[in-house]
Every structure is written in C-alpha cells, then in structure tokens.
C-alpha atoms as one frame of an Amber mdcrd trajectory, in Angstrom:
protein
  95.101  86.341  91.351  92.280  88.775  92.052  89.296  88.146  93.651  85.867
  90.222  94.052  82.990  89.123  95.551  79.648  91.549  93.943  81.403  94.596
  93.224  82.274  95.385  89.592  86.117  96.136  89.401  88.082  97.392  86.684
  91.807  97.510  86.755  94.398  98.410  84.985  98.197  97.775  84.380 100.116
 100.488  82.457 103.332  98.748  82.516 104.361  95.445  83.541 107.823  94.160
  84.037 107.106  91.052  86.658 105.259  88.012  86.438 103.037  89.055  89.483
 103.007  92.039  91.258 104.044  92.011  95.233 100.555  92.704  96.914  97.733
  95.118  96.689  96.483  96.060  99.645  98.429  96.157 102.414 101.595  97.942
 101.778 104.918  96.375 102.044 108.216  97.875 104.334 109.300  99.542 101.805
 113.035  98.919 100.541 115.452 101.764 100.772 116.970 103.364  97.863 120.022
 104.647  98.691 121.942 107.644  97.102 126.047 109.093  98.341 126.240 112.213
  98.401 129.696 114.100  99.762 128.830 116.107 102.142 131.998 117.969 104.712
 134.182 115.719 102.779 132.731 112.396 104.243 130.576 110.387 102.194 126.955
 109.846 104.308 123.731 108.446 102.599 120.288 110.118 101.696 117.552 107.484
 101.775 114.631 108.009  99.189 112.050 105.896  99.192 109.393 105.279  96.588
 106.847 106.814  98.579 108.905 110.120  98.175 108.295 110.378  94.526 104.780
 108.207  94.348 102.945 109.624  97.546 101.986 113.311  95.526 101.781 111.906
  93.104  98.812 108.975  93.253  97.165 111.700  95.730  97.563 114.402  92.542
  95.782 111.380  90.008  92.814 110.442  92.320  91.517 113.914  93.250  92.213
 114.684  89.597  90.198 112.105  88.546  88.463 109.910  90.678  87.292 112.239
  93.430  85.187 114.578  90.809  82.978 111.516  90.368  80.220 111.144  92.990
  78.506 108.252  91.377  79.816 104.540  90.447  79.034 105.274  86.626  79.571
 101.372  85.056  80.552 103.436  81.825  82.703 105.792  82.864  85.322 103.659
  85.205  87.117 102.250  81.968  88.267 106.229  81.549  89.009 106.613  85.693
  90.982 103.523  85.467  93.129 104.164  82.593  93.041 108.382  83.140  94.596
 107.868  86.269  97.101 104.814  85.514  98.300 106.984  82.766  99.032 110.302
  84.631 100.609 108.542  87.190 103.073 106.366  84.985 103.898 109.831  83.274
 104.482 112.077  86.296 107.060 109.017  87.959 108.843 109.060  84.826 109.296
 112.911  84.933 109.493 113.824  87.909 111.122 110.716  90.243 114.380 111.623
  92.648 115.640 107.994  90.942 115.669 105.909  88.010 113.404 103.567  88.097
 110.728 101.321  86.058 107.627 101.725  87.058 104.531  99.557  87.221 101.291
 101.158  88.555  98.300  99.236  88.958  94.505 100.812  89.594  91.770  99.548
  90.705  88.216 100.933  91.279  85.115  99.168  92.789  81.733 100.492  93.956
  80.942 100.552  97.571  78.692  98.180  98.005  79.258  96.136 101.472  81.089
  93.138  99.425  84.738  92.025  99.844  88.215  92.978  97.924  90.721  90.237
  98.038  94.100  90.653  96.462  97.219  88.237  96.574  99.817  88.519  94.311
 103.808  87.673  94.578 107.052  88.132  93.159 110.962  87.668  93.001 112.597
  91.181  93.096 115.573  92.875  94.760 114.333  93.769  98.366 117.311  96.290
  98.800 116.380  98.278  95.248 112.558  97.730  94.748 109.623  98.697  95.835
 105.704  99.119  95.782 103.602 101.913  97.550 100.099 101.870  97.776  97.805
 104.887  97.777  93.865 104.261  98.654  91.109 106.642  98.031  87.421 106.466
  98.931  84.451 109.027  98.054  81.029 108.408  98.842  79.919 105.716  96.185
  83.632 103.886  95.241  87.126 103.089  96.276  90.248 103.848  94.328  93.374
 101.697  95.024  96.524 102.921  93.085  99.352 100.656  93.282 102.881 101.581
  91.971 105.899  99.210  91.945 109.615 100.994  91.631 112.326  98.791  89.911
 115.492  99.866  90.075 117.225 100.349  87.053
C-alpha cells in the first residue's frame, strides 16, 4: 500500500512476479548470491550481490532521464516514469553477472515539503533474492528506483 500526502506521484511496475513488493524506501540487507568458482584447485565462493549489477545501472536511467528535467512537468512524468522503468528492466536483463527476474519499480514526486510513505511485504527466498534501491533528487522532484532480483 502506498501512501502520499500532497505530492502527485506516478509509479510504475515493469514487471511483477510477487504479490507485494519487499519495501521502498529503506533498503533491505541485501541477500547474497553466491557463485563457485575453482580457483588453485579448491572450490571458494564469489559473492555478487544485486547491487553489483543494479547500482550503474538505476544511476545510468535517472541521469538519463530524470536529471535533464529541472521542472515537475505534471505531463511529462508519465514518460520519466515509464522511460526509466523500461531502460532499467532492459539493461538487468542484458547485462546482469546472474540470472535473475527482475521487478523494478519507479516512482517520482515533486518536492513540495509533504510526506512519502511506502510499506509493502512479501514471501521470497532471503538466501537468493533481493531488492536495491537507488534515490535521486534534482531541484524540483525525487526519483526512487526500486529493483527486486529473483533468482531463477
């Protein structure tokens, strides 16, 4: 459940997997992935975690998009929203160290003094999956990109 108090929000879920979505804005410990890799013929364990492959990633989308904007345009967030959801699905699904599904969830809201309440929960795997949060702020909005990694 999301609440606003007198700030226009838009937001946006590319992909959705789970009934409801860890939390927003406060980032998790996030789970470990692990992947064994032989190295000196003893098997030891390189930890990714899915703020390796999401952290250049949501930082890539915002300045892309949101960052160019000075201005809360009412009109225009629709576009932000989606523009940057979009690239950000895509690039995971390229360019991630592991398999995963991914569910990325944006949200944009005008600076304007009022609150930004988000609670959400879930039932997942704590030792596969994952969210990561990424927040932006310019002068006149913030940008909060959520992304949730489910392990395949």
């Amino acid at each position: 459940m999301y609440s606003v108090l007198c700030t226009p929000v838009y937001a946006c879920v590319c992909v959705c997997f789970f009934r409801s979505p860890p939390h927003l804005l406060f980032p998790l410990p996030l789970s470990l992935f692990t992947q064994k890799s032989e190295t000196k013929g003893s098997m030891s364990e390189d930890r990714i975690t899915l703020a390796d492959d999401a952290e250049g990633i949501c930082k890539d989308a915002a300045s892309r998009y949101f960052m160019a904007e000075t201005r809360y345009n009412h009109a225009k967030i629709p576009v932000l929203v989606s523009s940057t959801a979009d690239l950000v699905v895509q690039r995971l699904t390229q360019e991630s160290k592991l398999p995963r599904k991914y569910v990325v969830h944006v949200a944009i809201f005008q600076k304007t003094g009022a609150g930004y309440n988000a609670v959400s929960s879930c039932s997942w795997n704590p030792l596969s999956d994952s969210c990561y949060v990424y927040k932006s702020e310019n002068k006149a909005m913030y940008c909060i990109i959520t992304v949730y990694g489910l392990s395949l």
